[in-house]
Amino acid sequence: MSFALGMSQQGPLAGLMTGLLFLMPGALTMTAFGYGASFLDSLSVPGTPLNCAGAGLSAVGVAMIAGASLGLCQKLCTDRVTSTIAGVTCAACVALPAAWLYPAALVAGGALTLALASLPAGRGGASRESKSELAESLRASLSSADGAT
């Protein structure tokens, strides 16, 4: 959001600066905590308070990511095509957690969406109404991606 505000008010350089300045305190704090935790021996011993706190924070992190994913899916997957693409991509990423798969899935999903939107209605393509819904969904996805930075 800070990137979008800086970009709209003062241009690309201000957008990059506001985005960086917004993210930097959290990144530095997390790095410092992680570095400090690497020196604590009781963090890896089961049953110690630090180990229990780490397990609890991990569970909270998973719950936060799951909630954000659900909200994003409900907002952007408004038709069968985008829901199917998202479901297949999610299943592939869970089944094969390889680093190369994530950017490949993004590119493949985008290419498939554009290809399906360009097919004529009689040849397996979507109807005019579905195409407009698909185009609107694609525009919403792109604008959400721009605003999330």
Coordinates of N, CA and C in Angstrom, one line a residue, residues 28-113:
L28 N 14.5 -5.7 9.4 CA 15.7 -5.6 10.3 C 15.4 -6.2 11.7
T29 N 14.2 -6.0 12.2 CA 13.8 -6.6 13.5 C 13.8 -8.1 13.4
M30 N 13.2 -8.6 12.4 CA 13.1 -10.1 12.2 C 14.5 -10.7 12.1
T31 N 15.4 -10.0 11.3 CA 16.7 -10.5 11.2 C 17.5 -10.5 12.5
A32 N 17.3 -9.4 13.3 CA 18.0 -9.3 14.6 C 17.5 -10.4 15.5
F33 N 16.2 -10.7 15.6 CA 15.6 -11.7 16.4 C 16.1 -13.1 16.0
G34 N 16.1 -13.3 14.7 CA 16.6 -14.6 14.2 C 18.1 -14.8 14.5
Y35 N 18.9 -13.8 14.3 CA 20.3 -13.9 14.6 C 20.5 -14.2 16.1
G36 N 19.8 -13.4 17.0 CA 19.9 -13.6 18.4 C 19.4 -15.0 18.8
A37 N 18.4 -15.5 18.2 CA 17.8 -16.8 18.6 C 18.8 -17.9 18.2
S38 N 19.7 -17.7 17.2 CA 20.6 -18.8 16.9 C 21.6 -19.0 18.0
F39 N 21.8 -18.1 18.9 CA 22.7 -18.3 20.0 C 22.1 -18.9 21.3
L40 N 20.8 -19.1 21.2 CA 20.1 -19.7 22.4 C 20.0 -21.2 22.3
D41 N 20.6 -21.9 23.2 CA 20.6 -23.4 23.2 C 19.3 -23.9 23.6
S42 N 18.5 -23.2 24.4 CA 17.3 -23.8 24.9 C 16.2 -23.7 23.9
L43 N 16.4 -23.1 22.7 CA 15.4 -23.0 21.7 C 15.2 -24.3 21.0
S44 N 16.2 -25.2 21.0 CA 16.0 -26.5 20.3 C 15.7 -27.6 21.3
V45 N 15.7 -27.3 22.6 CA 15.4 -28.4 23.6 C 13.9 -28.4 23.8
P46 N 13.3 -29.6 23.5 CA 11.9 -29.7 23.7 C 11.4 -29.5 25.1
G47 N 10.3 -28.8 25.2 CA 9.7 -28.6 26.5 C 10.1 -27.3 27.2
T48 N 11.2 -26.6 26.7 CA 11.6 -25.4 27.3 C 10.6 -24.3 26.9
P49 N 10.6 -23.2 27.7 CA 9.6 -22.1 27.4 C 9.9 -21.5 26.0
L50 N 11.2 -21.3 25.7 CA 11.5 -20.7 24.3 C 11.1 -21.7 23.2
N51 N 11.3 -23.0 23.4 CA 10.8 -23.9 22.4 C 9.3 -23.9 22.2
C52 N 8.6 -23.8 23.3 CA 7.2 -23.8 23.3 C 6.7 -22.5 22.6
A53 N 7.3 -21.4 22.9 CA 7.0 -20.1 22.3 C 7.2 -20.1 20.8
G54 N 8.3 -20.7 20.4 CA 8.6 -20.9 19.0 C 7.6 -21.7 18.2
A55 N 7.1 -22.8 18.9 CA 6.1 -23.7 18.3 C 4.8 -22.9 18.1
G56 N 4.5 -22.2 19.2 CA 3.2 -21.4 19.1 C 3.2 -20.3 18.1
L57 N 4.4 -19.6 18.0 CA 4.5 -18.6 17.0 C 4.4 -19.1 15.5
S58 N 5.0 -20.3 15.4 CA 4.9 -21.0 14.1 C 3.5 -21.3 13.7
A59 N 2.7 -21.8 14.7 CA 1.3 -22.1 14.4 C 0.5 -20.8 14.1
V60 N 0.8 -19.8 14.8 CA 0.1 -18.5 14.5 C 0.5 -18.0 13.1
G61 N 1.7 -18.2 12.7 CA 2.2 -17.8 11.3 C 1.4 -18.6 10.2
V62 N 1.3 -19.9 10.5 CA 0.6 -20.7 9.5 C -0.9 -20.3 9.4
A63 N -1.5 -20.0 10.5 CA -2.9 -19.6 10.5 C -3.1 -18.2 9.8
M64 N -2.2 -17.3 10.0 CA -2.2 -16.0 9.4 C -2.1 -16.1 7.8
I65 N -1.2 -17.0 7.4 CA -1.0 -17.2 6.0 C -2.3 -17.9 5.4
A66 N -2.8 -18.8 6.1 CA -4.0 -19.5 5.6 C -5.2 -18.5 5.5
G67 N -5.4 -17.7 6.5 CA -6.4 -16.7 6.5 C -6.3 -15.7 5.3
A68 N -5.1 -15.2 5.1 CA -4.8 -14.3 4.0 C -5.0 -15.0 2.6
S69 N -4.7 -16.3 2.5 CA -4.9 -17.0 1.3 C -6.4 -17.2 1.0
L70 N -7.1 -17.5 2.0 CA -8.6 -17.7 1.8 C -9.2 -16.4 1.4
G71 N -8.9 -15.3 2.1 CA -9.4 -14.0 1.7 C -9.1 -13.6 0.3
L72 N -7.8 -13.8 -0.1 CA -7.4 -13.5 -1.5 C -8.1 -14.4 -2.5
C73 N -8.3 -15.6 -2.2 CA -9.0 -16.5 -3.1 C -10.5 -16.1 -3.3
Q74 N -11.1 -15.8 -2.2 CA -12.5 -15.4 -2.2 C -12.7 -14.1 -3.0
K75 N -11.7 -13.2 -3.0 CA -11.8 -11.9 -3.7 C -11.5 -12.1 -5.2
L76 N -10.5 -12.9 -5.5 CA -10.0 -13.0 -6.9 C -10.6 -14.2 -7.7
C77 N -10.9 -15.3 -7.1 CA -11.4 -16.4 -7.8 C -12.9 -16.4 -7.9
T78 N -13.4 -15.6 -8.9 CA -14.8 -15.4 -8.9 C -15.6 -16.2 -9.9
D79 N -14.9 -17.0 -10.7 CA -15.5 -17.9 -11.7 C -14.8 -19.2 -11.7
R80 N -15.4 -20.2 -12.5 CA -14.8 -21.5 -12.5 C -13.4 -21.6 -13.1
V81 N -13.1 -20.8 -14.1 CA -11.8 -20.8 -14.7 C -10.7 -20.4 -13.7
T82 N -10.9 -19.3 -13.1 CA -9.8 -18.8 -12.2 C -9.8 -19.7 -10.9
S83 N -10.9 -20.2 -10.5 CA -10.9 -21.2 -9.4 C -10.1 -22.5 -9.7
T84 N -10.4 -23.0 -10.9 CA -9.7 -24.2 -11.3 C -8.2 -24.0 -11.5
I85 N -7.8 -22.9 -12.1 CA -6.4 -22.5 -12.2 C -5.7 -22.4 -10.9
A86 N -6.4 -21.7 -9.9 CA -5.8 -21.5 -8.6 C -5.7 -22.9 -7.9
G87 N -6.7 -23.7 -8.0 CA -6.7 -25.0 -7.3 C -5.6 -25.9 -7.8
V88 N -5.5 -26.0 -9.1 CA -4.5 -26.9 -9.7 C -3.1 -26.3 -9.4
T89 N -2.9 -25.0 -9.4 CA -1.6 -24.4 -9.0 C -1.3 -24.7 -7.6
C90 N -2.3 -24.6 -6.7 CA -2.1 -24.9 -5.3 C -1.7 -26.3 -5.0
A91 N -2.4 -27.2 -5.7 CA -2.1 -28.7 -5.5 C -0.7 -29.0 -6.1
A92 N -0.4 -28.4 -7.2 CA 1.0 -28.7 -7.7 C 2.1 -28.2 -6.8
C93 N 1.9 -27.0 -6.3 CA 2.9 -26.4 -5.4 C 3.0 -27.2 -4.1
V94 N 1.9 -27.7 -3.6 CA 2.0 -28.5 -2.3 C 2.6 -29.9 -2.6
A95 N 2.3 -30.5 -3.8 CA 2.8 -31.8 -4.1 C 4.2 -31.8 -4.5
L96 N 4.7 -30.7 -5.1 CA 6.1 -30.6 -5.5 C 6.7 -29.3 -5.1
P97 N 7.2 -29.2 -3.9 CA 7.7 -27.9 -3.4 C 9.1 -27.6 -3.9
A98 N 9.2 -27.3 -5.2 CA 10.4 -26.9 -5.8 C 10.4 -25.4 -6.1
A99 N 11.6 -24.8 -5.9 CA 11.7 -23.3 -6.1 C 11.3 -22.9 -7.5
W100 N 11.6 -23.6 -8.5 CA 11.3 -23.2 -9.9 C 9.8 -23.3 -10.2
L101 N 9.1 -24.1 -9.4 CA 7.7 -24.3 -9.7 C 6.8 -23.1 -9.5
Y102 N 7.1 -22.2 -8.5 CA 6.3 -21.1 -8.2 C 6.3 -20.1 -9.3
P103 N 7.4 -19.6 -9.9 CA 7.3 -18.7 -11.0 C 6.8 -19.3 -12.2
A104 N 7.1 -20.6 -12.4 CA 6.5 -21.3 -13.6 C 5.0 -21.4 -13.5
A105 N 4.5 -21.6 -12.3 CA 3.0 -21.7 -12.1 C 2.4 -20.3 -12.4
L106 N 3.0 -19.3 -12.0 CA 2.5 -17.9 -12.2 C 2.4 -17.6 -13.7
V107 N 3.5 -18.0 -14.4 CA 3.5 -17.7 -15.9 C 2.5 -18.6 -16.6
A108 N 2.5 -19.9 -16.2 CA 1.5 -20.8 -16.9 C 0.1 -20.4 -16.6
G109 N -0.2 -20.0 -15.4 CA -1.6 -19.6 -15.1 C -2.0 -18.3 -15.8
G110 N -1.1 -17.4 -15.9 CA -1.4 -16.2 -16.7 C -1.6 -16.4 -18.2
A111 N -0.7 -17.3 -18.7 CA -0.8 -17.6 -20.1 C -2.1 -18.4 -20.4
L112 N -2.5 -19.3 -19.6 CA -3.7 -20.1 -19.7 C -4.9 -19.1 -19.7
T113 N -4.9 -18.2 -18.7 CA -6.0 -17.3 -18.6 C -6.1 -16.4 -19.9

